[in-house]
């Protein structure tokens, strides 16, 4: 169902698919036990054990994650799940042979950036981009994934380890715009629960939409009433309360999705109402078709 056209696969890509089936050469991988065990847990045991049995190939390159390519069918499904649009920028941190970024460019009309610490992977990625005819739409760099600026990235596609995801999480939340997406093969983000989780050809794939920062105190107005809204945010989940003079009401069923917020509040006692809005800098404006309300940020 997800078979990519032959033209998007290069010989180098096919070689690494063969590595998926047969024992993998792993480049100077020094596993830390916790991450290693999780990788095993994700069903990669045979490949990685096979790889570890071989001597390192590129001396001096320390890998935080071993090289294990995502199968092409899963690459396509990940990019579909993330809803990659023409012109969007897709970034793969630890890009391997570049298949994620090359496929995003050749099949989704995106442009992109792939970064890998192993120069051999970057040579393969550049060759694959040239072979697929998308060299002008993609950039591949040798570098450390922790030093990449993600501010321009619309979709971050990754296949790392959970401990690496956890180290990246604050960078993602600080740098990526609300509404940008993160799609990860096999590994989650701990307490940042995914918005979607799919099983694709036996592989777990997670999707998150970067939430706006809604937490803090807001001065809100609704039908001539003014009140203080205190929102407590736990990634995409919102709670908190509203103070109407001496009376307070609980914020219930709150969600942040990209720059949109939605929650239920009893502005009028006994009449729960759904308030939906879009965070625009330091203001919240009501979404069309719903309750008319607004808010201005007082404090984060
Ligand atoms: C599991 S592979 C994923 C390859 C590719 N993203 C894919 O899905 O097919 C992880 C990649 O991360 C690279 N890598 C490991 N540590 C890195 C680091 N600190 N900075 C950049 N890349 C790194 C490895 O060389 C390897 O190519």
GROMACS .gro file of C-alpha atoms and ligand atoms in nm:
model
  327
    1UNK     CA    1   0.000   0.000   0.000
    2UNK     CA    2   0.285   0.234   0.081
    3UNK     CA    3   0.529   0.106  -0.182
    4UNK     CA    4   0.731   0.402  -0.312
    5UNK     CA    5   0.801   0.432  -0.683
    6UNK     CA    6   1.128   0.274  -0.788
    7UNK     CA    7   1.266   0.612  -0.898
    8UNK     CA    8   1.284   0.738  -0.540
    9UNK     CA    9   1.498   0.450  -0.423
   10UNK     CA   10   1.866   0.454  -0.491
   11UNK     CA   11   2.109   0.166  -0.478
   12UNK     CA   12   2.243   0.299  -0.149
   13UNK     CA   13   1.891   0.304  -0.009
   14UNK     CA   14   1.830  -0.052  -0.121
   15UNK     CA   15   2.158  -0.155   0.035
   16UNK     CA   16   2.043  -0.024   0.368
   17UNK     CA   17   1.712  -0.205   0.332
   18UNK     CA   18   1.912  -0.523   0.296
   19UNK     CA   19   2.090  -0.425   0.617
   20UNK     CA   20   1.752  -0.417   0.782
   21UNK     CA   21   1.702  -0.782   0.704
   22UNK     CA   22   2.059  -0.895   0.761
   23UNK     CA   23   2.298  -0.809   1.044
   24UNK     CA   24   2.379  -0.440   1.046
   25UNK     CA   25   2.719  -0.280   1.049
   26UNK     CA   26   2.705  -0.022   1.327
   27UNK     CA   27   2.948   0.268   1.317
   28UNK     CA   28   3.137   0.317   1.644
   29UNK     CA   29   2.820   0.273   1.848
   30UNK     CA   30   2.879   0.276   2.221
   31UNK     CA   31   2.547   0.175   2.374
   32UNK     CA   32   2.434   0.307   2.709
   33UNK     CA   33   2.239   0.021   2.859
   34UNK     CA   34   1.908   0.198   2.913
   35UNK     CA   35   1.865   0.325   2.561
   36UNK     CA   36   2.003   0.007   2.419
   37UNK     CA   37   1.746  -0.201   2.603
   38UNK     CA   38   1.468   0.024   2.477
   39UNK     CA   39   1.589  -0.016   2.122
   40UNK     CA   40   1.576  -0.390   2.179
   41UNK     CA   41   1.226  -0.346   2.314
   42UNK     CA   42   1.123  -0.183   1.991
   43UNK     CA   43   1.195  -0.507   1.810
   44UNK     CA   44   1.532  -0.420   1.665
   45UNK     CA   45   1.726  -0.676   1.866
   46UNK     CA   46   1.838  -0.895   1.581
   47UNK     CA   47   1.965  -0.607   1.368
   48UNK     CA   48   2.154  -0.432   1.644
   49UNK     CA   49   2.300  -0.744   1.796
   50UNK     CA   50   2.419  -0.838   1.450
   51UNK     CA   51   2.576  -0.496   1.413
   52UNK     CA   52   2.744  -0.497   1.751
   53UNK     CA   53   2.909  -0.825   1.670
   54UNK     CA   54   3.111  -0.646   1.401
   55UNK     CA   55   3.399  -0.406   1.453
   56UNK     CA   56   3.326  -0.032   1.419
   57UNK     CA   57   3.381   0.098   1.069
   58UNK     CA   58   3.436   0.473   1.106
   59UNK     CA   59   3.678   0.523   1.393
   60UNK     CA   60   3.636   0.834   1.601
   61UNK     CA   61   3.267   0.893   1.531
   62UNK     CA   62   3.061   0.850   1.846
   63UNK     CA   63   2.698   0.769   1.774
   64UNK     CA   64   2.430   0.845   2.031
   65UNK     CA   65   2.203   0.614   1.829
   66UNK     CA   66   2.311   0.326   1.603
   67UNK     CA   67   2.234   0.341   1.233
   68UNK     CA   68   1.916   0.148   1.163
   69UNK     CA   69   1.717   0.278   0.865
   70UNK     CA   70   1.341   0.317   0.877
   71UNK     CA   71   1.179   0.093   0.612
   72UNK     CA   72   1.063   0.298   0.311
   73UNK     CA   73   0.698   0.207   0.363
   74UNK     CA   74   0.716   0.336   0.721
   75UNK     CA   75   0.891   0.655   0.604
   76UNK     CA   76   0.600   0.729   0.371
   77UNK     CA   77   0.343   0.651   0.636
   78UNK     CA   78   0.519   0.878   0.887
   79UNK     CA   79   0.520   1.169   0.642
   80UNK     CA   80   0.152   1.106   0.563
   81UNK     CA   81   0.065   1.092   0.933
   82UNK     CA   82   0.242   1.426   0.983
   83UNK     CA   83   0.040   1.570   0.694
   84UNK     CA   84   0.347   1.710   0.514
   85UNK     CA   85   0.240   1.981   0.267
   86UNK     CA   86   0.419   2.110  -0.044
   87UNK     CA   87   0.668   2.379   0.051
   88UNK     CA   88   0.694   2.273   0.415
   89UNK     CA   89   1.033   2.216   0.572
   90UNK     CA   90   1.100   1.865   0.699
   91UNK     CA   91   1.398   1.800   0.925
   92UNK     CA   92   1.543   1.461   1.016
   93UNK     CA   93   1.789   1.465   1.306
   94UNK     CA   94   2.013   1.162   1.262
   95UNK     CA   95   1.908   1.133   0.900
   96UNK     CA   96   2.101   0.819   0.804
   97UNK     CA   97   2.094   0.778   0.426
   98UNK     CA   98   1.850   1.069   0.397
   99UNK     CA   99   1.545   0.865   0.299
  100UNK     CA  100   1.303   1.068   0.517
  101UNK     CA  101   1.404   1.403   0.369
  102UNK     CA  102   1.447   1.270   0.014
  103UNK     CA  103   1.100   1.112   0.024
  104UNK     CA  104   0.950   1.430   0.171
  105UNK     CA  105   1.092   1.624  -0.123
  106UNK     CA  106   1.026   1.374  -0.403
  107UNK     CA  107   0.678   1.261  -0.299
  108UNK     CA  108   0.535   1.540  -0.085
  109UNK     CA  109   0.685   1.850  -0.253
  110UNK     CA  110   0.853   1.953   0.073
  111UNK     CA  111   1.205   2.077   0.121
  112UNK     CA  112   1.422   1.973   0.402
  113UNK     CA  113   1.729   1.929   0.612
  114UNK     CA  114   1.900   1.611   0.722
  115UNK     CA  115   2.178   1.611   0.981
  116UNK     CA  116   2.391   1.314   1.076
  117UNK     CA  117   2.710   1.291   1.276
  118UNK     CA  118   2.847   1.018   1.050
  119UNK     CA  119   3.004   1.163   0.731
  120UNK     CA  120   2.947   0.834   0.548
  121UNK     CA  121   2.570   0.866   0.600
  122UNK     CA  122   2.576   1.222   0.469
  123UNK     CA  123   2.767   1.111   0.156
  124UNK     CA  124   2.497   0.848   0.095
  125UNK     CA  125   2.218   1.097   0.162
  126UNK     CA  126   2.358   1.348  -0.089
  127UNK     CA  127   2.396   1.073  -0.350
  128UNK     CA  128   2.038   0.960  -0.287
  129UNK     CA  129   1.906   1.315  -0.319
  130UNK     CA  130   2.090   1.358  -0.650
  131UNK     CA  131   1.961   1.025  -0.778
  132UNK     CA  132   1.602   1.116  -0.684
  133UNK     CA  133   1.642   1.456  -0.858
  134UNK     CA  134   1.577   1.662  -0.542
  135UNK     CA  135   1.929   1.784  -0.460
  136UNK     CA  136   1.811   2.145  -0.498
  137UNK     CA  137   1.531   2.094  -0.243
  138UNK     CA  138   1.725   1.932   0.036
  139UNK     CA  139   2.033   1.999   0.243
  140UNK     CA  140   2.241   1.737   0.422
  141UNK     CA  141   2.495   1.838   0.685
  142UNK     CA  142   2.745   1.655   0.901
  143UNK     CA  143   2.670   1.765   1.255
  144UNK     CA  144   2.541   1.691   1.600
  145UNK     CA  145   2.165   1.662   1.627
  146UNK     CA  146   2.167   1.861   1.952
  147UNK     CA  147   2.305   2.168   1.776
  148UNK     CA  148   2.040   2.206   1.506
  149UNK     CA  149   1.814   2.512   1.513
  150UNK     CA  150   1.455   2.391   1.470
  151UNK     CA  151   1.283   2.730   1.440
  152UNK     CA  152   1.216   2.693   1.065
  153UNK     CA  153   1.106   2.331   1.085
  154UNK     CA  154   0.743   2.248   1.007
  155UNK     CA  155   0.780   1.873   1.051
  156UNK     CA  156   1.049   1.702   1.256
  157UNK     CA  157   1.079   1.335   1.161
  158UNK     CA  158   1.301   1.123   1.386
  159UNK     CA  159   1.410   0.772   1.461
  160UNK     CA  160   1.625   0.803   1.771
  161UNK     CA  161   1.605   0.658   2.121
  162UNK     CA  162   1.362   0.764   2.392
  163UNK     CA  163   1.638   0.915   2.605
  164UNK     CA  164   1.747   1.126   2.306
  165UNK     CA  165   1.383   1.227   2.244
  166UNK     CA  166   1.359   1.336   2.608
  167UNK     CA  167   1.670   1.553   2.570
  168UNK     CA  168   1.528   1.704   2.250
  169UNK     CA  169   1.182   1.770   2.396
  170UNK     CA  170   1.260   2.108   2.562
  171UNK     CA  171   1.435   2.226   2.244
  172UNK     CA  172   1.133   2.124   2.035
  173UNK     CA  173   0.890   2.302   2.267
  174UNK     CA  174   1.104   2.616   2.288
  175UNK     CA  175   1.194   2.645   1.920
  176UNK     CA  176   0.923   2.491   1.702
  177UNK     CA  177   0.617   2.702   1.625
  178UNK     CA  178   0.274   2.605   1.760
  179UNK     CA  179   0.116   2.376   1.503
  180UNK     CA  180   0.446   2.228   1.384
  181UNK     CA  181   0.451   1.848   1.400
  182UNK     CA  182   0.688   1.588   1.533
  183UNK     CA  183   0.670   1.231   1.408
  184UNK     CA  184   0.881   0.961   1.569
  185UNK     CA  185   0.946   0.603   1.471
  186UNK     CA  186   0.934   0.364   1.769
  187UNK     CA  187   1.010   0.603   2.054
  188UNK     CA  188   0.786   0.831   2.257
  189UNK     CA  189   0.847   1.155   2.450
  190UNK     CA  190   0.775   1.038   2.804
  191UNK     CA  191   0.506   1.252   2.969
  192UNK     CA  192   0.436   1.448   2.649
  193UNK     CA  193   0.165   1.211   2.530
  194UNK     CA  194   0.134   1.171   2.152
  195UNK     CA  195  -0.171   1.313   1.974
  196UNK     CA  196  -0.175   1.001   1.755
  197UNK     CA  197  -0.010   0.664   1.782
  198UNK     CA  198  -0.024   0.419   1.493
  199UNK     CA  199   0.107   0.072   1.428
  200UNK     CA  200   0.243   0.066   1.074
  201UNK     CA  201   0.378  -0.261   0.942
  202UNK     CA  202   0.445  -0.363   1.299
  203UNK     CA  203   0.629  -0.037   1.379
  204UNK     CA  204   0.497   0.209   1.636
  205UNK     CA  205   0.479   0.564   1.505
  206UNK     CA  206   0.397   0.865   1.725
  207UNK     CA  207   0.269   1.209   1.623
  208UNK     CA  208   0.268   1.529   1.826
  209UNK     CA  209   0.152   1.878   1.736
  210UNK     CA  210   0.358   2.143   1.911
  211UNK     CA  211   0.126   2.327   2.152
  212UNK     CA  212   0.124   2.703   2.207
  213UNK     CA  213   0.211   2.824   2.555
  214UNK     CA  214  -0.131   2.881   2.709
  215UNK     CA  215  -0.039   2.841   3.076
  216UNK     CA  216  -0.047   3.150   3.294
  217UNK     CA  217  -0.292   3.420   3.403
  218UNK     CA  218  -0.526   3.590   3.157
  219UNK     CA  219  -0.781   3.869   3.185
  220UNK     CA  220  -1.086   3.735   3.000
  221UNK     CA  221  -1.414   3.888   2.879
  222UNK     CA  222  -1.735   3.707   2.793
  223UNK     CA  223  -2.078   3.868   2.742
  224UNK     CA  224  -1.986   4.179   2.939
  225UNK     CA  225  -1.837   3.973   3.225
  226UNK     CA  226  -1.469   4.018   3.306
  227UNK     CA  227  -1.281   3.753   3.499
  228UNK     CA  228  -0.932   3.624   3.570
  229UNK     CA  229  -0.850   3.297   3.401
  230UNK     CA  230  -0.564   3.090   3.541
  231UNK     CA  231  -0.462   2.817   3.297
  232UNK     CA  232  -0.239   2.529   3.400
  233UNK     CA  233  -0.083   2.355   3.104
  234UNK     CA  234   0.062   2.006   3.089
  235UNK     CA  235   0.180   1.986   2.726
  236UNK     CA  236  -0.152   1.972   2.530
  237UNK     CA  237  -0.374   1.931   2.837
  238UNK     CA  238  -0.526   2.240   3.002
  239UNK     CA  239  -0.675   2.279   3.347
  240UNK     CA  240  -0.709   2.566   3.591
  241UNK     CA  241  -0.981   2.796   3.716
  242UNK     CA  242  -1.159   3.125   3.659
  243UNK     CA  243  -1.226   3.381   3.931
  244UNK     CA  244  -1.548   3.585   3.903
  245UNK     CA  245  -1.508   3.799   4.215
  246UNK     CA  246  -1.574   3.570   4.511
  247UNK     CA  247  -1.696   3.283   4.289
  248UNK     CA  248  -1.458   3.052   4.108
  249UNK     CA  249  -1.519   2.792   3.839
  250UNK     CA  250  -1.306   2.503   3.721
  251UNK     CA  251  -1.157   2.486   3.372
  252UNK     CA  252  -1.257   2.141   3.245
  253UNK     CA  253  -1.167   1.921   2.947
  254UNK     CA  254  -0.908   2.172   2.830
  255UNK     CA  255  -0.686   2.106   2.528
  256UNK     CA  256  -0.424   2.298   2.335
  257UNK     CA  257  -0.383   2.196   1.973
  258UNK     CA  258  -0.120   2.402   1.797
  259UNK     CA  259  -0.227   2.761   1.862
  260UNK     CA  260  -0.590   2.668   1.942
  261UNK     CA  261  -0.732   2.626   2.291
  262UNK     CA  262  -1.064   2.476   2.396
  263UNK     CA  263  -1.212   2.418   2.741
  264UNK     CA  264  -1.540   2.405   2.926
  265UNK     CA  265  -1.622   2.672   3.183
  266UNK     CA  266  -1.931   2.774   3.382
  267UNK     CA  267  -1.920   3.145   3.311
  268UNK     CA  268  -2.285   3.137   3.416
  269UNK     CA  269  -2.327   2.903   3.717
  270UNK     CA  270  -2.494   2.578   3.617
  271UNK     CA  271  -2.445   2.642   3.239
  272UNK     CA  272  -2.119   2.484   3.123
  273UNK     CA  273  -2.003   2.641   2.798
  274UNK     CA  274  -1.735   2.545   2.548
  275UNK     CA  275  -1.484   2.828   2.493
  276UNK     CA  276  -1.265   2.790   2.186
  277UNK     CA  277  -0.999   3.037   2.084
  278UNK     CA  278  -0.672   3.098   1.904
  279UNK     CA  279  -0.364   3.223   2.087
  280UNK     CA  280  -0.222   3.512   1.892
  281UNK     CA  281   0.083   3.638   2.080
  282UNK     CA  282  -0.041   3.775   2.410
  283UNK     CA  283  -0.411   3.752   2.321
  284UNK     CA  284  -0.672   3.483   2.278
  285UNK     CA  285  -0.939   3.551   2.017
  286UNK     CA  286  -1.256   3.343   1.988
  287UNK     CA  287  -1.283   3.096   1.701
  288UNK     CA  288  -1.563   3.160   1.452
  289UNK     CA  289  -1.894   2.995   1.528
  290UNK     CA  290  -1.843   2.951   1.901
  291UNK     CA  291  -1.888   3.154   2.216
  292UNK     CA  292  -1.772   3.515   2.179
  293UNK     CA  293  -1.495   3.579   2.430
  294UNK     CA  294  -1.140   3.709   2.442
  295UNK     CA  295  -0.845   3.721   2.677
  296UNK     CA  296  -0.522   3.914   2.731
  297UNK     CA  297  -0.222   3.762   2.898
  298UNK     CA  298  -0.135   3.900   3.242
  299UNK     CA  299   0.150   3.663   3.329
  300UNK     CA  300   0.310   3.342   3.207
  301LIG     C1  301   1.823   0.487   1.392
  301LIG     S1  302   1.918   0.578   1.271
  301LIG     C2  303   1.787   0.665   1.186
  301LIG     C3  304   1.822   0.698   1.042
  301LIG     C4  305   1.709   0.771   0.968
  301LIG     N1  306   1.656   0.882   1.043
  301LIG     C5  307   1.597   0.678   0.935
  301LIG     O1  308   1.492   0.686   1.000
  301LIG     O2  309   1.614   0.597   0.844
  301LIG     C6  310   1.995   0.703   1.372
  301LIG     C7  311   2.096   0.791   1.302
  301LIG     O3  312   2.142   0.888   1.395
  301LIG     C8  313   2.278   0.918   1.368
  301LIG     N2  314   2.333   0.978   1.488
  301LIG     C9  315   2.369   0.918   1.603
  301LIG     N3  316   2.412   1.007   1.694
  301LIG    C10  317   2.401   1.129   1.636
  301LIG    C11  318   2.427   1.263   1.679
  301LIG     N4  319   2.472   1.291   1.802
  301LIG     N5  320   2.404   1.364   1.593
  301LIG    C12  321   2.358   1.339   1.468
  301LIG     N6  322   2.332   1.214   1.421
  301LIG    C13  323   2.352   1.111   1.504
  301LIG    C14  324   2.335   0.785   1.328
  301LIG     O4  325   2.454   0.799   1.251
  301LIG    C15  326   2.220   0.722   1.250
  301LIG     O5  327   2.234   0.747   1.111
   0.00000   0.00000   0.00000
